[in-house]
CSV table of C-alpha atoms in Angstrom, one decimal:
chain,number,residue,atom,x,y,z
A,197,MET,CA,106.3,101.6,93.5
A,198,ASN,CA,106.3,102.6,89.8
A,199,THR,CA,106.7,106.4,89.4
A,200,ILE,CA,104.1,108.6,87.9
A,201,SER,CA,105.0,110.8,84.9
A,202,ARG,CA,105.8,114.5,85.3
A,203,SER,CA,102.8,115.4,83.1
A,204,ASN,CA,100.5,113.4,85.3
A,205,ASN,CA,102.0,115.0,88.4
A,206,ARG,CA,101.4,118.4,86.9
A,207,ILE,CA,97.8,117.6,86.1
A,208,ILE,CA,97.2,116.3,89.6
A,209,ARG,CA,98.8,119.3,91.2
A,210,THR,CA,96.8,121.6,89.0
A,211,ALA,CA,93.6,119.8,89.9
A,212,VAL,CA,94.3,119.9,93.6
A,213,SER,CA,95.2,123.5,93.4
A,214,ALA,CA,91.9,124.3,91.7
A,215,VAL,CA,90.1,122.4,94.4
A,216,PHE,CA,91.6,124.2,97.4
A,217,PHE,CA,92.1,127.6,96.0
A,218,LEU,CA,88.8,128.2,94.2
A,219,GLY,CA,87.5,131.7,94.7
A,220,VAL,CA,84.9,131.5,97.5
A,221,SER,CA,81.9,133.6,96.6
A,222,ILE,CA,79.0,131.6,98.1
A,223,VAL,CA,77.5,133.2,101.2
A,224,SER,CA,76.9,130.9,104.2
A,225,SER,CA,73.1,131.0,103.9
A,226,GLN,CA,73.2,129.7,100.3
A,227,CYS,CA,75.6,127.0,101.4
A,228,PHE,CA,73.3,125.4,103.9
A,229,ALA,CA,69.9,126.3,102.5
A,230,GLN,CA,69.5,124.1,99.4
A,231,SER,CA,69.6,120.4,100.1
A,232,SER,CA,66.5,118.7,98.8
A,233,VAL,CA,68.5,117.4,95.8
A,234,ASP,CA,69.5,113.8,95.9
A,235,ASN,CA,73.2,113.4,96.8
A,236,GLN,CA,73.8,111.1,93.8
A,237,SER,CA,72.6,113.8,91.4
A,238,VAL,CA,74.9,116.5,92.8
A,239,SER,CA,77.8,117.1,90.4
A,240,ASN,CA,81.5,117.1,91.5
A,241,PHE,CA,81.6,120.8,91.0
A,242,GLN,CA,78.6,121.4,93.3
A,243,TYR,CA,80.4,119.3,96.0
A,244,MET,CA,83.5,121.3,95.6
A,245,LYS,CA,81.5,124.5,95.9
A,246,LYS,CA,80.1,123.2,99.2
A,247,ILE,CA,83.6,122.3,100.5
A,248,SER,CA,84.9,125.7,99.6
A,249,ALA,CA,81.9,127.4,101.2
A,250,VAL,CA,82.4,125.5,104.5
A,251,PHE,CA,86.1,126.3,104.4
A,252,ASP,CA,85.3,130.0,104.1
A,253,TYR,CA,82.5,129.9,106.6
A,254,VAL,CA,84.6,128.2,109.3
A,255,GLN,CA,87.4,130.7,108.8
A,256,GLN,CA,85.1,133.7,109.2
A,257,ASN,CA,82.7,132.5,111.9
A,258,TYR,CA,84.4,129.9,114.2
A,259,VAL,CA,84.7,131.1,117.8
A,260,ASP,CA,88.5,131.2,117.6
A,261,GLU,CA,90.7,132.2,114.7
A,262,VAL,CA,91.6,129.3,112.6
A,263,ASP,CA,94.8,128.8,110.5
A,264,ALA,CA,93.9,128.0,106.9
A,265,LYS,CA,96.6,125.3,106.9
A,266,THR,CA,94.9,123.5,109.7
A,267,LEU,CA,91.6,123.3,107.7
A,268,TYR,CA,93.5,122.3,104.6
A,269,GLU,CA,95.3,119.4,106.2
A,270,GLY,CA,92.1,118.3,108.1
A,271,ALA,CA,90.1,118.3,104.9
A,272,LEU,CA,92.7,116.2,103.0
A,273,LYS,CA,93.0,113.7,105.9
A,274,GLY,CA,89.3,113.3,106.2
A,275,MET,CA,88.8,112.9,102.4
A,276,LEU,CA,91.5,110.2,102.1
A,277,GLU,CA,90.4,108.4,105.3
A,278,ALA,CA,86.9,108.2,103.9
A,279,LEU,CA,88.3,105.7,101.3
A,280,LYS,CA,88.9,103.2,104.2
A,281,ASP,CA,92.2,102.2,102.6
A,282,PRO,CA,95.1,102.0,105.1
A,283,TYR,CA,97.6,102.6,102.3
A,284,THR,CA,95.9,105.9,101.2
A,285,LEU,CA,96.7,108.8,103.4
A,286,TYR,CA,97.8,112.5,103.6
A,287,LEU,CA,101.6,113.0,104.1
A,288,ASP,CA,102.3,116.1,106.2
A,289,PRO,CA,105.8,117.7,105.9
A,290,ASN,CA,107.3,115.5,108.6
A,291,THR,CA,105.9,112.3,107.1
A,292,MET,CA,106.9,113.4,103.6
A,293,ARG,CA,110.4,114.1,104.7
A,294,ASP,CA,110.6,110.7,106.6
A,295,LEU,CA,109.3,108.9,103.5
A,296,SER,CA,112.0,110.6,101.4
A,297,ASP,CA,114.7,109.5,103.9
A,298,THR,CA,113.3,105.9,103.9
A,299,THR,CA,113.4,105.7,100.1
A,300,ALA,CA,117.0,107.0,100.2
A,301,GLY,CA,117.9,104.1,102.5
A,302,ASN,CA,118.2,105.6,106.0
A,303,PHE,CA,116.0,107.4,108.5
A,304,GLY,CA,115.6,108.0,112.2
A,305,GLY,CA,113.3,105.7,114.1
A,306,VAL,CA,112.8,102.2,115.7
A,307,GLY,CA,112.9,100.0,112.6
A,308,LEU,CA,109.3,98.7,112.3
A,309,SER,CA,107.2,98.3,109.2
A,310,ILE,CA,103.7,98.9,110.4
A,311,SER,CA,100.0,99.3,109.2
A,312,LYS,CA,96.9,100.6,110.9
A,313,PRO,CA,93.2,100.2,110.3
A,314,THR,CA,91.3,103.4,109.6
A,315,GLU,CA,88.3,102.4,111.8
A,316,SER,CA,88.3,101.5,115.5
A,317,SER,CA,85.6,99.8,117.6
A,318,PRO,CA,85.5,98.4,121.2
A,319,ASP,CA,85.5,94.9,119.7
A,320,LYS,CA,88.3,95.6,117.3
A,321,PRO,CA,90.5,98.5,118.4
A,322,ALA,CA,92.6,100.1,115.6
A,323,TYR,CA,95.9,99.0,117.1
A,324,VAL,CA,99.1,99.4,115.1
A,325,GLU,CA,100.1,96.1,113.5
A,326,VAL,CA,103.7,95.3,113.0
A,327,ALA,CA,104.0,94.0,109.4
A,328,SER,CA,107.7,93.2,109.9
A,329,PRO,CA,110.7,94.4,112.0
A,330,ILE,CA,113.7,95.6,110.0
A,331,GLU,CA,116.7,93.5,110.8
A,332,ASP,CA,119.3,94.8,113.2
A,333,THR,CA,117.2,97.8,114.3
A,334,PRO,CA,115.9,98.7,117.8
A,335,GLY,CA,112.5,97.1,117.1
A,336,ALA,CA,114.0,93.8,115.9
A,337,LYS,CA,116.6,93.7,118.7
A,338,ALA,CA,113.9,94.1,121.3
A,339,GLY,CA,112.2,90.9,120.0
A,340,ILE,CA,109.2,92.6,118.4
A,341,GLN,CA,107.7,90.2,115.8
A,342,SER,CA,105.5,90.3,112.7
A,343,GLY,CA,101.9,90.2,113.8
A,344,ASP,CA,102.5,92.0,117.1
A,345,TYR,CA,100.2,94.9,117.9
A,346,ILE,CA,101.4,98.2,119.4
A,347,THR,CA,98.6,99.2,121.7
A,348,ALA,CA,100.2,102.3,123.1
A,349,ILE,CA,103.3,104.6,122.5
A,350,ASP,CA,104.7,106.2,125.6
A,351,GLY,CA,101.4,105.5,127.4
A,352,LEU,CA,99.2,107.0,124.6
A,353,PRO,CA,96.6,104.6,123.2
A,354,THR,CA,97.2,103.9,119.5
A,355,PRO,CA,93.6,103.3,118.5
A,356,ASP,CA,93.0,107.1,119.0
A,357,MET,CA,95.9,108.0,116.8
A,358,THR,CA,96.1,108.6,113.0
A,359,MET,CA,98.9,106.9,111.1
A,360,GLU,CA,100.6,110.2,110.8
A,361,GLU,CA,100.5,110.6,114.6
A,362,VAL,CA,101.9,107.1,115.1
A,363,LEU,CA,104.8,107.8,112.9
A,364,ASN,CA,105.5,111.1,114.6
A,365,HIS,CA,105.6,109.4,118.0
A,366,LEU,CA,107.8,106.5,116.9
A,367,ARG,CA,110.3,108.6,115.0
A,368,GLY,CA,112.6,111.2,116.6
A,369,GLN,CA,116.2,112.1,117.3
A,370,ALA,CA,118.6,109.2,117.4
A,371,GLY,CA,119.5,108.3,120.9
A,372,THR,CA,116.1,109.2,122.5
A,373,PRO,CA,113.9,106.6,124.1
A,374,VAL,CA,110.3,105.6,123.3
A,375,THR,CA,108.3,102.9,125.0
A,376,VAL,CA,105.8,100.7,123.0
A,377,SER,CA,103.2,98.5,124.6
A,378,ILE,CA,103.0,95.2,122.8
A,379,LEU,CA,100.1,92.7,122.5
A,380,ARG,CA,101.1,89.4,121.1
A,381,GLY,CA,98.4,86.9,120.4
A,382,LYS,CA,95.5,87.2,122.7
A,383,ASP,CA,97.1,87.7,126.1
A,384,ILE,CA,100.8,88.3,126.0
A,385,LYS,CA,101.3,91.9,126.9
A,386,PHE,CA,104.6,93.7,127.7
A,387,ASP,CA,106.4,97.0,127.3
A,388,ALA,CA,109.5,97.4,125.2
A,389,LYS,CA,111.7,100.4,125.7
A,390,LEU,CA,113.4,101.3,122.4
A,391,VAL,CA,116.2,103.8,121.8
A,392,ARG,CA,115.7,105.5,118.5
A,393,ALA,CA,118.5,105.1,116.0
A,394,VAL,CA,119.4,106.1,112.5
A,395,ILE,CA,117.9,103.3,110.5
A,396,GLU,CA,119.9,102.2,107.5
A,397,VAL,CA,117.6,100.0,105.4
A,398,PRO,CA,119.6,96.8,104.4
A,399,THR,CA,118.8,95.0,101.3
A,400,VAL,CA,120.5,91.6,101.0
A,401,LYS,CA,122.4,89.2,103.1
A,402,TYR,CA,123.8,85.9,101.9
A,403,GLY,CA,126.0,82.9,102.6
A,404,MET,CA,126.4,79.2,102.0
A,405,ILE,CA,124.8,76.4,104.0
A,406,ASN,CA,126.9,73.4,102.8
A,407,SER,CA,126.0,73.2,99.1
A,408,THR,CA,123.0,75.5,99.4
A,409,GLY,CA,123.1,79.2,98.6
A,410,TYR,CA,121.1,81.1,101.3
A,411,LEU,CA,119.8,84.5,100.0
A,412,ARG,CA,118.0,86.7,102.4
A,413,ILE,CA,116.3,89.6,100.7
A,414,ILE,CA,115.3,92.1,103.4
A,415,GLU,CA,113.7,94.8,101.3
A,416,PHE,CA,113.4,95.8,97.6
A,417,THR,CA,115.2,99.1,97.1
A,418,PRO,CA,117.0,100.4,94.0
A,419,GLU,CA,120.2,98.6,95.2
A,420,THR,CA,118.5,95.2,95.7
A,421,PRO,CA,118.9,93.8,92.2
A,422,HIS,CA,122.6,94.6,92.2
A,423,ARG,CA,123.1,93.0,95.6
A,424,VAL,CA,121.2,89.9,94.6
A,425,GLN,CA,123.4,89.5,91.6
A,426,GLU,CA,126.5,89.8,93.9
A,427,ALA,CA,125.0,87.0,96.0
A,428,LEU,CA,124.3,84.8,92.9
A,429,ASP,CA,127.8,85.3,91.6
A,430,SER,CA,129.2,84.3,95.0
A,431,PHE,CA,127.1,81.2,95.1
A,432,ALA,CA,128.3,80.3,91.6
A,433,LYS,CA,131.9,80.5,92.6
A,434,SER,CA,131.2,78.3,95.6
A,435,GLY,CA,129.5,75.7,93.3
A,436,TYR,CA,126.0,75.9,94.8
A,437,LYS,CA,123.6,73.1,93.9
A,438,ASN,CA,120.4,74.5,95.6
A,439,LEU,CA,119.1,77.9,96.5
A,440,ILE,CA,116.9,79.2,99.4
A,441,ILE,CA,115.4,82.7,99.0
A,442,ASP,CA,114.3,84.0,102.4
A,443,LEU,CA,111.6,86.6,102.1
A,444,ARG,CA,110.3,86.4,105.7
A,445,ASP,CA,109.6,89.7,107.2
A,446,ASN,CA,110.3,91.5,103.9
A,447,PRO,CA,107.7,94.3,103.8
A,448,GLY,CA,108.2,95.0,100.0
A,449,GLY,CA,109.5,98.0,98.3
A,450,LEU,CA,109.8,99.1,94.7
A,451,ILE,CA,108.0,97.2,92.0
A,452,THR,CA,110.8,98.0,89.5
A,453,SER,CA,113.3,96.5,91.9
A,454,VAL,CA,111.4,93.2,92.4
A,455,VAL,CA,110.8,92.9,88.7
A,456,ASP,CA,114.5,93.2,88.0
A,457,VAL,CA,115.2,90.5,90.7
A,458,ALA,CA,112.5,88.2,89.4
A,459,ASP,CA,114.0,88.5,85.9
A,460,LYS,CA,117.1,86.8,87.1
A,461,PHE,CA,115.1,83.7,87.7
A,462,ILE,CA,112.4,83.9,85.1
A,463,ASP,CA,113.4,83.8,81.4
A,464,SER,CA,110.0,84.5,79.7
A,465,GLY,CA,106.4,85.5,80.3
A,466,THR,CA,104.7,87.8,82.8
A,467,ILE,CA,106.3,88.6,86.1
A,468,VAL,CA,103.5,90.8,87.3
A,469,ALA,CA,100.7,92.9,85.9
A,470,THR,CA,99.2,96.1,87.4
A,471,LYS,CA,95.5,96.8,86.7
A,472,SER,CA,93.6,100.0,87.3
A,473,ARG,CA,90.7,102.1,85.9
A,474,LEU,CA,93.5,104.4,84.8
A,475,LYS,CA,95.1,103.4,81.5
A,476,PHE,CA,98.5,104.7,82.4
A,477,GLU,CA,98.5,102.4,85.5
A,478,ASN,CA,97.8,99.3,83.5
A,479,ASN,CA,101.2,97.6,82.9
A,480,VAL,CA,102.5,94.2,82.2
A,481,TYR,CA,106.1,93.5,83.3
A,482,THR,CA,107.6,90.6,81.3
A,483,ALA,CA,110.8,88.6,81.7
A,484,SER,CA,113.7,88.7,79.3
A,485,LYS,CA,115.9,85.7,78.7
A,486,ASP,CA,118.9,88.1,78.3
A,487,LYS,CA,118.5,89.2,82.0
A,488,THR,CA,118.2,85.7,83.4
A,489,THR,CA,121.3,84.7,85.4
A,490,VAL,CA,120.2,81.7,87.5
A,491,PRO,CA,120.8,78.3,85.7
A,492,ALA,CA,117.6,76.6,84.6
A,493,GLY,CA,116.5,73.7,86.7
A,494,ILE,CA,118.3,74.7,89.9
A,495,PRO,CA,116.2,73.6,92.9
A,496,ILE,CA,114.8,76.7,94.7
A,497,VAL,CA,112.8,77.0,97.9
A,498,VAL,CA,111.3,80.3,99.0
A,499,LEU,CA,110.6,81.1,102.7
A,500,ILE,CA,107.6,83.3,103.5
A,501,ASN,CA,105.7,84.3,106.6
A,502,ARG,CA,103.0,86.8,107.6
A,503,GLY,CA,105.6,89.6,107.4
A,504,SER,CA,106.2,88.9,103.7
A,505,ALA,CA,104.3,91.6,101.9
A,506,SER,CA,103.9,93.5,98.7
A,507,ALA,CA,107.0,93.2,96.5
A,508,SER,CA,108.1,90.1,98.3
A,509,GLU,CA,104.7,88.5,97.4
A,510,ILE,CA,105.2,89.5,93.8
A,511,LEU,CA,108.5,87.5,93.7
A,512,SER,CA,107.1,84.5,95.6
A,513,GLY,CA,103.9,84.6,93.5
A,514,ALA,CA,105.7,84.7,90.2
A,515,LEU,CA,108.1,81.9,91.1
A,516,LYS,CA,105.2,79.8,92.4
A,517,ASP,CA,102.9,80.4,89.3
A,518,ASP,CA,105.8,79.5,87.0
A,519,HIS,CA,106.6,76.3,88.9
A,520,LEU,CA,110.1,77.5,89.5
A,521,ALA,CA,110.2,77.3,93.3
A,522,TYR,CA,108.6,75.6,96.3
A,523,LEU,CA,107.2,77.8,99.1
A,524,VAL,CA,107.8,76.9,102.7
A,525,GLY,CA,106.6,78.7,105.9
A,526,GLN,CA,103.4,80.6,106.6
A,527,ARG,CA,100.8,82.4,104.6
A,528,SER,CA,102.0,85.8,103.5
A,529,TYR,CA,100.6,89.2,104.5
A,530,GLY,CA,98.3,89.9,101.5
A,531,LYS,CA,99.1,93.3,100.2
A,532,GLY,CA,98.3,93.2,96.5
A,533,SER,CA,98.0,96.9,95.7
A,534,VAL,CA,100.3,99.6,94.3
A,535,GLN,CA,100.6,103.1,95.7
A,536,GLN,CA,101.9,106.4,94.3
A,537,VAL,CA,103.2,109.3,96.2
A,538,ILE,CA,101.8,112.5,94.7
A,539,PRO,CA,103.4,115.8,95.9
A,540,LEU,CA,101.1,118.7,96.5
A,541,SER,CA,104.0,121.1,97.2
A,542,ASP,CA,107.7,120.9,98.0
A,543,THR,CA,106.8,119.8,101.6
A,544,ASP,CA,103.6,117.8,101.6
A,545,GLY,CA,101.6,115.3,99.5
A,546,PHE,CA,99.6,112.2,99.7
A,547,LYS,CA,99.9,108.5,99.0
A,548,MET,CA,97.1,106.8,97.2
A,549,THR,CA,96.4,103.3,95.9
A,550,MET,CA,96.4,103.5,92.1
A,551,ALA,CA,96.3,99.9,91.0
A,552,ARG,CA,96.3,96.3,92.1
A,553,TYR,CA,98.9,93.8,91.0
A,554,TYR,CA,98.3,90.4,89.5
A,555,THR,CA,100.5,87.3,89.5
A,556,PRO,CA,101.4,85.4,86.2
A,557,SER,CA,98.2,83.3,86.7
A,558,ASP,CA,96.2,86.5,86.8
A,559,THR,CA,95.5,86.4,90.5
A,560,ASN,CA,95.3,89.3,93.0
A,561,ILE,CA,96.3,88.3,96.6
A,562,ASP,CA,95.2,91.5,98.4
A,563,LYS,CA,93.8,90.7,101.9
A,564,VAL,CA,94.3,87.0,101.0
A,565,GLY,CA,98.0,86.4,100.9
A,566,ILE,CA,100.0,83.5,99.4
A,567,PRO,CA,99.8,80.1,101.0
A,568,PRO,CA,103.0,78.1,101.3
A,569,ASP,CA,103.2,74.7,99.5
A,570,LYS,CA,104.5,73.3,102.9
A,571,GLU,CA,103.2,75.1,106.0
A,572,VAL,CA,105.6,75.2,108.9
A,573,LEU,CA,104.4,77.1,112.0
A,574,TYR,CA,106.2,77.8,115.2
A,575,PRO,CA,104.4,76.1,118.1
A,576,GLU,CA,102.0,78.4,120.1
A,577,LEU,CA,102.7,79.0,123.7
A,578,THR,CA,100.4,77.5,126.3
A,579,ASP,CA,98.8,79.8,128.9
A,580,ASP,CA,101.6,78.9,131.4
A,581,GLU,CA,104.3,79.5,128.8
A,582,GLU,CA,102.8,82.9,128.0
A,583,LYS,CA,103.0,83.9,131.6
A,584,ALA,CA,106.6,82.7,131.8
A,585,TYR,CA,107.5,84.5,128.6
A,586,VAL,CA,106.1,87.8,129.8
A,587,ALA,CA,107.8,87.3,133.2
A,588,LEU,CA,111.1,86.7,131.4
A,589,VAL,CA,110.8,89.8,129.2
A,590,LYS,CA,110.0,92.0,132.1
A,591,SER,CA,112.7,90.5,134.3
A,592,ASN,CA,115.7,91.8,132.3
A,593,ASP,CA,117.5,88.6,133.4
A,594,ILE,CA,119.0,87.8,129.9
A,595,ALA,CA,120.3,91.4,129.3
A,596,SER,CA,121.8,91.6,132.7
A,597,TYR,CA,123.6,88.2,132.4
A,598,ALA,CA,124.8,89.0,128.8
A,599,ASP,CA,126.2,92.3,130.0
A,600,ALA,CA,128.1,90.6,132.8
A,601,HIS,CA,129.4,87.8,130.6
A,602,GLN,CA,130.8,89.2,127.4
A,603,ARG,CA,131.7,87.1,124.4
A,604,MET,CA,129.5,84.1,125.3
A,605,THR,CA,130.1,81.0,123.2
A,606,GLU,CA,127.3,78.7,122.0
A,607,LYS,CA,128.3,76.4,124.9
A,608,ASP,CA,127.8,79.3,127.3
A,609,ILE,CA,124.5,80.2,125.7
A,610,ALA,CA,123.2,76.6,126.0
A,611,ALA,CA,124.3,76.4,129.7
A,612,PHE,CA,122.6,79.7,130.6
A,613,ALA,CA,119.4,78.6,128.8
A,614,LEU,CA,119.2,75.5,131.0
A,615,GLU,CA,119.6,77.7,134.1
A,616,LEU,CA,116.8,80.0,132.8
A,617,GLN,CA,114.6,77.0,132.2
A,618,LYS,CA,114.6,76.2,135.9
A,619,LYS,CA,113.0,79.6,136.5
A,620,TYR,CA,111.0,80.0,133.3
A,621,ALA,CA,109.1,77.0,132.0
A,622,LEU,CA,109.9,77.6,128.3
A,623,ASP,CA,111.4,75.4,125.5
A,624,ALA,CA,115.2,75.3,125.7
A,625,SER,CA,115.6,76.2,122.0
A,626,LEU,CA,113.4,79.3,122.5
A,627,LEU,CA,115.5,80.3,125.5
A,628,ARG,CA,118.7,79.8,123.5
A,629,ARG,CA,117.3,81.9,120.7
A,630,LEU,CA,116.5,84.8,123.1
A,631,VAL,CA,119.9,84.6,124.7
A,632,ARG,CA,121.6,84.5,121.3
A,633,LEU,CA,119.7,87.6,120.2
A,634,GLU,CA,120.9,89.5,123.3
A,635,VAL,CA,124.5,88.3,122.9
A,636,THR,CA,124.6,89.4,119.2
A,637,ARG,CA,122.8,92.7,119.8
A,638,THR,CA,125.9,94.7,119.3
A,639,THR,CA,127.5,92.6,116.6
A,640,GLY,CA,124.5,92.2,114.3
A,641,THR,CA,122.0,89.4,113.8
A,642,PRO,CA,123.5,86.1,112.6
A,643,LEU,CA,122.8,85.2,109.0
A,644,TYR,CA,120.8,82.1,110.1
A,645,ASP,CA,120.0,80.2,113.2
A,646,LEU,CA,119.7,76.4,112.5
A,647,ASP,CA,119.3,75.7,116.2
A,648,TYR,CA,115.9,77.5,116.4
A,649,ASP,CA,114.7,78.1,112.8
A,650,ILE,CA,112.4,75.2,112.1
A,651,GLN,CA,111.2,76.8,108.8
A,652,LEU,CA,114.7,77.1,107.4
A,653,ASN,CA,115.4,73.5,108.5
A,654,ALA,CA,112.2,72.4,106.7
A,655,ALA,CA,113.4,74.2,103.6
A,656,LEU,CA,116.7,72.3,103.7
A,657,ASP,CA,114.8,69.1,104.1
A,658,VAL,CA,112.6,69.8,101.1
A,659,LEU,CA,115.7,70.3,99.0
A,660,LYS,CA,116.7,66.8,99.8
A,661,THR,CA,113.6,65.4,98.1
A,662,SER,CA,114.7,62.8,95.5
A,663,ASP,CA,112.5,64.3,92.7
A,664,PHE,CA,112.4,68.0,93.6
A,665,ARG,CA,111.4,69.1,90.0
A,666,GLN,CA,108.4,66.8,90.0
A,667,LEU,CA,107.4,68.1,93.5
A,668,VAL,CA,107.5,71.7,92.3
A,669,LYS,CA,105.7,70.9,89.0
A,670,SER,CA,102.8,69.2,91.0
A,671,THR,CA,102.1,72.4,93.0
A,672,LYS,CA,99.0,74.5,92.1
A,673,THR,CA,99.1,78.0,90.8
A,674,LEU,CA,97.6,80.8,92.9
A,675,LYS,CA,94.7,80.9,90.3
A,676,GLU,CA,94.0,77.2,90.8
A,677,LEU,CA,94.1,77.6,94.6
A,678,GLN,CA,91.7,80.6,94.6
A,679,ASP,CA,89.3,78.9,92.2
A,680,GLU,CA,89.2,75.9,94.5
A,681,ALA,CA,88.6,78.1,97.5
A,682,ALA,CA,85.8,79.9,95.7
A,683,ALA,CA,84.2,76.6,94.7
A,684,LYS,CA,84.3,75.4,98.3
A,685,ASP,CA,82.7,78.6,99.5
A,686,ALA,CA,79.9,78.2,96.9
A,687,GLU,CA,79.3,74.6,98.1
A,688,LYS,CA,79.0,75.8,101.7
A,689,ALA,CA,76.6,78.5,100.7
A,690,VAL,CA,74.4,76.0,98.9
A,691,SER,CA,74.4,73.5,101.8
A,692,VAL,CA,73.5,76.3,104.3
A,693,SER,CA,70.6,77.5,102.1
A,694,LYS,CA,69.2,73.9,102.0
């Protein structure tokens, strides 16, 4: 997200240094003796003295010798986890290095964007949730989907792990295997063996579907605005009449990147605003007519799903609030906060939520998400279909057949899907999709799949609406939708109290 200034970094580093390297002059008896004072009246400095005293006491009196670095990292992890914010966490040297590699556009791992709750309970274990798989990576090719839960990694339960430990287990040397246990929905459980690879984060893929430009934005990196413009220029040369922006499974990225992309569609007004109790984090990003490259009035449909998060929600929210696009698919993830990475040294640091972002209608969608104007959901599997799906995944039938029959055509795929259907009672289009993914595993995921993708087909149908502009104009802004929801909740509360 937006970068913090050098002076602010210096202030933070100085403050943190002061916290952890205060001279410890309090003896242990003093540390634990006085405690009749109300916690709320204890000053920040008194709290810091206690922390320093405990740090010193443990080092001097614990039964075994303790490395100061261990206590330092443990204190930071505990402090940040106490905020109960899954996006605020300590970054050890390994995680800090991985984060740097990710920002640069490549890293070693399995290609899954994930999140993890900070608290775990028997009723709600803190499983790792897949926010979105990165296209053409081991995770995506194994069929792992947005909304899946990773319950174990190499047999180790994930509820017992910190996010740092999860990342350390998933990432490793390219070519080495890791097995993840997946829970999909309530009862679909299976193991997926992934072979780690060097993950190159793609940004944009595009092509024409008849007269419609199809633009898939995979992630918002520094390169994304340039790649989007390449796509728009290509569409213009092809004489495109409509545009579909596919933001499904887009986990987000840089706020500066998504603002530059949005500016190509929006010619004036607010794109997004960030709000915080810190003045330097309060920003309003506005559109400039000089940067707008998409012709006014061109019909636009945006595809979203539960894997659309953060920066992708900024773009879809801005286009929706400005009545420039019609949203199709599934409610988005709901990450409406902005994080900063603050280095503590050359090797470690921490990531912290510094602000929340607001759409042009002054709405924050954190933990709420953005609802589509037209909801299109893939059908849920029945109990029998779930059993058949798990059996198929575990059987390795598709992979074995694909290996033995290289260069399968669409006719071959359809024929094999019918054979599979005799053994596994699943919809033929789903079976064709699974076979197609296996066949293209080495050649890359196709740009689109009109045979299976009901959301993309719905978007194409919407573009055929006779009065598309009026359809978009009639949609409600996110502010109007949230106000309506709040009013309904108030009505329910009154009826319950009666």
